[in-house]
Coordinates of C-alpha atoms in Angstrom, one line a residue:
M1 CA -1.8 -2.7 -6.2
P2 CA -3.2 -1.5 -9.4
R3 CA -2.8 0.7 -11.6
A4 CA -5.9 3.1 -12.0
N5 CA -4.9 2.4 -15.3
D6 CA -5.0 -0.2 -16.2
A7 CA -9.1 0.1 -14.8
V8 CA -9.2 2.9 -17.5
E9 CA -7.6 0.8 -19.7
A10 CA -10.8 -2.3 -18.5
V11 CA -13.8 0.5 -18.5
L12 CA -12.6 2.7 -22.0
L13 CA -12.2 -1.3 -23.9
E14 CA -16.0 -2.2 -22.9
Y15 CA -16.9 0.9 -24.4
A16 CA -15.0 0.2 -27.4
D17 CA -17.1 -3.0 -27.8
L18 CA -19.8 -1.4 -27.3
L19 CA -19.4 1.0 -29.7
S20 CA -19.3 -1.3 -32.5
I21 CA -22.5 -3.5 -31.7
L22 CA -24.3 0.1 -31.8
S23 CA -22.5 2.2 -34.1
D24 CA -21.7 2.2 -37.7
D25 CA -19.3 4.4 -37.9
P26 CA -15.5 1.9 -36.7
F27 CA -13.5 4.5 -36.8
K28 CA -15.3 5.4 -33.0
P29 CA -14.5 2.3 -31.5
R30 CA -10.8 2.3 -32.3
A31 CA -9.8 5.2 -31.7
Y32 CA -11.0 4.2 -27.8
E33 CA -9.1 0.8 -28.0
K34 CA -5.9 2.7 -29.1
A35 CA -6.5 4.9 -26.0
A36 CA -7.1 1.8 -23.5
R37 CA -3.7 1.0 -25.2
A38 CA -1.2 4.5 -24.6
V39 CA -3.6 5.0 -20.8
A40 CA -2.5 1.1 -19.7
G41 CA 1.0 1.8 -21.1
Y42 CA 1.7 4.7 -19.6
P43 CA 4.3 4.9 -17.2
A44 CA 3.3 6.8 -14.8
D45 CA 0.1 5.7 -12.4
I46 CA -3.2 8.2 -13.5
A47 CA -5.0 8.2 -10.2
G48 CA -4.9 12.4 -9.3
F49 CA -4.4 13.3 -12.7
D50 CA -6.9 16.4 -13.7
L51 CA -7.9 17.4 -17.2
K52 CA -5.1 18.9 -18.4
Q53 CA -3.0 16.4 -17.8
I54 CA -4.9 13.3 -18.4
L55 CA -4.9 14.7 -22.5
Q56 CA -1.4 14.9 -22.6
I57 CA -1.3 10.7 -23.1
P58 CA -1.2 10.1 -26.4
S59 CA -4.2 9.4 -28.1
V60 CA -6.4 10.8 -26.4
G61 CA -8.5 13.4 -27.3
R62 CA -11.1 15.5 -25.1
S63 CA -13.8 13.5 -25.3
I64 CA -11.9 10.3 -24.8
G65 CA -10.2 12.3 -22.3
E66 CA -13.7 13.5 -19.9
K67 CA -14.6 9.7 -20.1
I68 CA -11.1 9.3 -18.6
H69 CA -11.8 12.1 -16.2
E70 CA -14.7 11.8 -15.5
F71 CA -14.2 7.5 -14.3
L72 CA -11.3 8.5 -11.9
Q73 CA -13.9 11.2 -10.2
T74 CA -16.2 9.0 -10.0
G75 CA -16.0 5.3 -10.5
T76 CA -18.1 5.1 -13.9
I77 CA -19.1 7.1 -17.1
S78 CA -22.9 7.7 -17.6
A79 CA -21.6 7.0 -21.0
L80 CA -20.9 3.9 -20.6
E81 CA -23.9 3.6 -18.5
E82 CA -25.9 4.2 -21.6
L83 CA -24.7 2.1 -23.8
R84 CA -24.6 -0.8 -21.0
A85 CA -28.6 0.0 -20.9
Q86 CA -29.7 -0.7 -24.5
I87 CA -27.5 -4.3 -25.0
P88 CA -29.6 -7.1 -23.1
P89 CA -25.9 -9.2 -21.7
G90 CA -27.3 -11.4 -23.6
V91 CA -26.7 -10.0 -26.4
R92 CA -23.3 -9.3 -25.8
E93 CA -22.8 -12.7 -25.3
M94 CA -24.4 -13.8 -28.9
I95 CA -20.5 -12.1 -30.2
R96 CA -18.9 -14.9 -28.4
I97 CA -19.9 -16.7 -31.3
P98 CA -17.5 -17.5 -34.3
G99 CA -19.1 -15.9 -37.4
L100 CA -22.1 -14.3 -35.7
G101 CA -20.2 -10.7 -34.7
P102 CA -21.8 -8.1 -33.3
K103 CA -23.4 -6.3 -36.0
R104 CA -25.6 -9.0 -37.1
A105 CA -26.7 -10.4 -33.1
M106 CA -28.1 -6.5 -32.2
V107 CA -30.5 -7.3 -36.2
L108 CA -31.0 -10.5 -34.8
Y109 CA -32.1 -8.1 -31.3
R110 CA -34.0 -5.7 -33.5
E111 CA -36.0 -8.1 -35.9
L112 CA -36.5 -10.8 -34.3
G113 CA -35.8 -10.1 -30.2
I114 CA -33.2 -13.1 -29.9
S115 CA -31.2 -12.5 -26.8
S116 CA -29.6 -15.3 -25.4
V117 CA -27.2 -17.8 -27.5
D118 CA -30.4 -20.6 -25.8
E119 CA -33.3 -18.1 -27.9
L120 CA -30.6 -17.7 -30.8
L121 CA -30.3 -21.4 -31.3
R122 CA -33.8 -21.7 -30.6
A123 CA -34.6 -19.3 -34.3
I124 CA -32.4 -21.5 -35.4
E125 CA -34.2 -24.4 -35.5
E126 CA -37.4 -22.9 -36.1
G127 CA -36.0 -21.9 -39.8
R128 CA -36.7 -18.4 -38.1
L129 CA -33.7 -16.4 -39.4
A130 CA -34.7 -17.3 -43.3
G131 CA -36.9 -13.6 -43.5
L132 CA -33.9 -12.1 -42.4
R133 CA -31.7 -10.1 -44.8
G134 CA -28.4 -11.5 -44.7
F135 CA -29.0 -14.5 -42.6
G136 CA -30.2 -17.7 -45.5
A137 CA -29.5 -21.0 -44.7
K138 CA -25.9 -21.1 -45.5
T139 CA -25.2 -18.4 -42.5
A140 CA -27.2 -19.8 -40.1
E141 CA -25.8 -23.3 -40.1
N142 CA -22.7 -22.0 -40.0
I143 CA -23.7 -19.8 -36.7
R144 CA -25.1 -22.8 -35.3
A145 CA -21.4 -24.9 -35.9
G146 CA -19.6 -21.8 -34.0
I147 CA -22.4 -22.1 -30.9
E148 CA -21.1 -25.7 -31.2
R149 CA -17.4 -24.3 -31.1
L150 CA -18.1 -22.4 -28.7
R151 CA -20.0 -25.0 -26.1
G152 CA -17.5 -27.2 -27.1
A153 CA -14.5 -24.9 -25.1
G154 CA -16.2 -26.2 -22.2
G155 CA -17.1 -21.9 -21.5
R156 CA -14.0 -21.9 -21.4
V157 CA -12.3 -17.8 -22.4
L158 CA -8.7 -16.8 -23.2
I159 CA -6.7 -15.6 -20.2
S160 CA -7.1 -12.2 -22.1
V161 CA -10.6 -12.6 -21.8
A162 CA -11.1 -12.9 -17.9
A163 CA -7.6 -11.1 -17.5
D164 CA -9.6 -8.0 -18.8
L165 CA -12.7 -9.1 -17.4
A166 CA -11.4 -9.5 -13.9
E167 CA -9.3 -6.4 -13.8
L168 CA -12.9 -5.3 -14.1
L169 CA -15.0 -6.2 -10.8
E170 CA -12.0 -5.8 -9.2
G171 CA -11.6 -2.5 -9.7
R172 CA -15.3 -2.2 -9.0
L173 CA -15.0 -3.9 -5.5
R174 CA -11.9 -2.5 -4.3
D175 CA -13.5 0.8 -3.1
V176 CA -16.8 -1.4 -1.5
S177 CA -16.5 -0.6 2.4
G178 CA -14.8 -2.9 4.2
V179 CA -12.6 -4.4 1.8
E180 CA -8.8 -4.5 2.6
R181 CA -7.9 -6.9 -0.2
I182 CA -8.7 -7.5 -3.0
A183 CA -6.5 -10.4 -6.3
H184 CA -7.5 -12.8 -8.0
A185 CA -6.2 -16.7 -7.3
G186 CA -7.5 -19.9 -9.2
S187 CA -6.2 -20.8 -12.3
L188 CA -5.7 -17.2 -13.5
R189 CA -3.1 -16.2 -11.5
R190 CA -1.4 -19.2 -12.2
M191 CA -1.6 -17.4 -15.8
C192 CA -3.3 -20.5 -17.3
E193 CA -3.9 -20.6 -21.4
T194 CA -7.5 -20.8 -21.0
I195 CA -10.0 -20.2 -17.5
G196 CA -12.7 -22.2 -16.8
D197 CA -14.5 -19.5 -14.3
L198 CA -13.0 -16.8 -12.6
D199 CA -11.9 -16.5 -9.1
L200 CA -11.4 -13.1 -6.4
L201 CA -10.9 -12.8 -2.8
V202 CA -11.4 -10.8 -0.5
A203 CA -10.0 -9.7 2.9
S204 CA -13.2 -7.6 4.9
R205 CA -14.3 -7.5 8.4
D206 CA -17.4 -8.1 7.1
P207 CA -18.3 -9.8 3.8
T208 CA -22.3 -8.6 3.4
P209 CA -21.3 -5.4 1.6
V210 CA -19.1 -7.0 -0.5
M211 CA -21.8 -9.6 -1.7
E212 CA -24.5 -7.1 -1.8
A213 CA -22.4 -5.4 -3.9
F214 CA -20.6 -8.8 -5.9
T215 CA -24.7 -9.7 -6.9
S216 CA -25.4 -5.6 -7.8
L217 CA -22.4 -5.7 -10.3
P218 CA -23.7 -3.8 -13.8
E219 CA -21.9 -7.3 -15.5
V220 CA -24.0 -9.9 -13.6
E221 CA -26.4 -12.0 -15.9
R222 CA -27.7 -14.0 -13.4
V223 CA -26.7 -14.9 -9.6
L224 CA -26.0 -19.2 -9.3
A225 CA -25.2 -18.1 -5.8
K226 CA -25.0 -16.2 -2.5
G227 CA -23.9 -16.4 0.9
D228 CA -23.1 -14.8 3.8
T229 CA -18.9 -14.8 2.2
K230 CA -19.1 -16.5 -1.3
S231 CA -21.3 -15.8 -4.2
S232 CA -21.6 -16.9 -7.5
I233 CA -22.5 -15.1 -10.7
L234 CA -22.9 -15.5 -14.6
T235 CA -21.9 -12.5 -16.6
A236 CA -23.2 -11.7 -19.7
Q237 CA -19.4 -13.5 -21.1
G238 CA -20.9 -16.5 -20.2
L239 CA -17.7 -16.8 -17.3
Q240 CA -18.9 -17.8 -13.3
V241 CA -17.4 -16.2 -11.0
D242 CA -16.3 -17.3 -7.7
L243 CA -16.5 -14.4 -4.6
R244 CA -15.2 -15.5 -1.4
V245 CA -14.3 -13.0 1.3
V246 CA -12.6 -13.8 4.6
Q247 CA -11.1 -12.5 7.9
P248 CA -7.3 -10.2 6.9
E249 CA -5.7 -12.5 9.4
A250 CA -6.3 -15.8 7.2
W251 CA -5.8 -14.4 3.8
G252 CA -1.9 -15.8 3.0
A253 CA -3.4 -19.3 3.6
A254 CA -6.9 -18.9 1.3
L255 CA -4.8 -16.8 -1.1
I256 CA -2.6 -20.6 -1.0
Y257 CA -6.1 -22.2 -1.1
F258 CA -7.1 -20.9 -4.0
T259 CA -4.1 -20.5 -6.4
G260 CA -2.8 -23.4 -6.7
S261 CA -4.0 -25.9 -8.9
K262 CA -6.4 -29.5 -6.9
A263 CA -2.8 -31.9 -6.8
H264 CA -0.5 -28.9 -6.0
N265 CA -3.5 -27.9 -2.9
I266 CA -2.8 -31.7 -2.1
R267 CA 0.9 -31.7 -1.5
I268 CA 0.9 -29.5 0.6
R269 CA -1.6 -30.2 3.0
E270 CA 0.5 -34.3 2.9
L271 CA 3.6 -31.7 3.9
A272 CA 1.8 -30.2 6.6
V273 CA 0.4 -33.8 8.0
R274 CA 3.5 -35.0 8.0
K275 CA 4.7 -32.3 10.1
G276 CA 2.2 -32.5 12.8
L277 CA -0.3 -29.7 11.0
K278 CA -3.1 -29.2 9.3
L279 CA -3.8 -26.8 6.1
N280 CA -6.8 -25.3 4.9
E281 CA -8.2 -21.6 3.6
Y282 CA -8.0 -20.5 7.2
G283 CA -4.7 -21.4 8.1
L284 CA -2.1 -23.7 9.2
F285 CA -2.7 -25.6 12.6
R286 CA -1.3 -28.2 14.8
A287 CA -2.7 -31.0 14.3
R288 CA -3.9 -32.1 17.9
S289 CA -4.7 -28.4 19.5
G290 CA -5.6 -26.7 16.3
R291 CA -4.0 -23.8 18.0
L292 CA -3.1 -21.0 15.0
V293 CA 0.7 -21.4 13.6
V294 CA 0.8 -19.1 10.5
A295 CA -1.7 -17.5 7.8
A296 CA -1.3 -14.1 7.0
T297 CA 1.0 -14.6 4.6
E298 CA 2.1 -17.2 1.8
E299 CA 5.4 -16.6 2.6
E300 CA 5.0 -17.0 6.1
V301 CA 3.0 -20.8 5.2
Y302 CA 5.2 -22.0 2.7
E303 CA 8.5 -21.0 5.1
R304 CA 6.6 -23.3 8.1
L305 CA 6.2 -26.4 5.7
G306 CA 9.9 -25.9 4.9
L307 CA 9.2 -24.1 1.0
P308 CA 10.3 -21.3 0.0
W309 CA 7.6 -19.3 -2.0
I310 CA 6.5 -20.8 -4.6
P311 CA 5.6 -18.4 -7.6
P312 CA 1.2 -19.5 -8.7
T313 CA 2.2 -19.6 -12.3
L314 CA 4.3 -23.3 -11.3
R315 CA 1.6 -24.1 -8.6
E316 CA 0.7 -27.1 -10.2
D317 CA 2.0 -30.4 -9.8
R318 CA 4.9 -30.9 -12.1
G319 CA 8.1 -31.2 -9.8
E320 CA 7.3 -27.9 -8.3
I321 CA 7.6 -29.6 -4.6
E322 CA 10.5 -31.5 -5.3
A323 CA 12.1 -28.9 -7.4
A324 CA 11.8 -26.3 -4.3
L325 CA 12.9 -28.6 -1.5
E326 CA 15.9 -29.3 -3.0
G327 CA 16.2 -25.9 -3.7
R328 CA 16.1 -25.6 -6.8
L329 CA 13.4 -23.6 -8.3
P330 CA 13.6 -22.1 -11.3
E331 CA 13.9 -18.9 -11.9
L332 CA 11.1 -17.2 -13.2
V333 CA 11.5 -14.2 -15.9
T334 CA 9.1 -11.2 -15.3
E335 CA 8.3 -7.4 -16.6
R336 CA 11.7 -6.8 -15.3
D337 CA 13.4 -8.8 -17.5
I338 CA 12.2 -7.3 -20.9
R339 CA 14.5 -4.7 -22.8
G340 CA 12.2 -3.8 -25.3
D341 CA 8.6 -5.2 -27.2
L342 CA 9.5 -4.2 -30.7
H343 CA 5.7 -4.4 -33.3
T344 CA 4.4 -2.9 -36.0
H345 CA 0.3 -1.9 -36.3
T346 CA -1.3 -2.8 -40.6
N347 CA -4.3 -1.0 -41.9
L348 CA -6.0 -4.2 -40.7
T349 CA -6.4 -2.3 -37.4
D350 CA -5.1 1.2 -36.7
G351 CA -2.3 1.6 -38.8
L352 CA -1.4 2.4 -42.0
A353 CA 0.4 0.1 -44.4
T354 CA -0.3 -3.0 -45.4
L355 CA 1.4 -6.3 -44.4
A356 CA 3.1 -6.0 -47.4
Q357 CA 4.4 -2.1 -47.4

């Protein structure tokens, strides 16, 4: 079960991101980033902490501590909501353009009313940036090139960006009425280096309030589709998020189905067919009678197919099926194997000394 620390880290990082756009003080965003790291690395789950306990966390002063306490008590931070209201989602998407940055994005919004990447590209083509101080022809061309690089990546984002977003959205949906379980699946659960879209899975007997909450999240820029058990949104970061709601009894089968790569899923369905079974997101069934065999956990489904549980990071059809059948699955490195993490900060971020020093 994710700790409250993770959700707090996500909102503090978002607060720092918004501050960097709106504030001329570079130290305030860094303070929130530093506090976010401290909370994430704090050994205890802070879910039940009062303000006094929160202030014992390194790098957390009273102002930040009060915001953390408010979040733990209410699930939101009023100051964060105020910042969100000041910045259109499209402006936050513009910040992702290499070479633009938060300050220039806000100048474009305030001076020219540009609030999306498409609007910015049109403004460059029409030469409307030329009248702005600091936006000469070379700068405009660099921004255009940045847009091309951004779109050339196919809309994919680094795993760190997708993981932060998943943590934030899962935290928002976890307390929705009827939600019994929630997890991310897809390429993020497989720990791919870049993520094209985010897959969220919820176990609930009543999907309606879940879908309403999901499509009304503050991170939503546009609702792409809304159904009874599946909805899709586009976030301000430009990342598509798909949510599926399944019955709690089908959790394991659904998690397998929506986690594995297409090739991995084809292979395990072939195994099922050879055993006279049928596998889908609802469970593992007898092919002839349609009777449910197992569905509740991943371990049960894999075991019934004659396989040990296969770690999500291996589910790519790159030999893991054969290795599992032969009892040769590798033992993966986990957090339990980490004995230490040695690093240092320089004055390029929140350190005091240069790299040479």
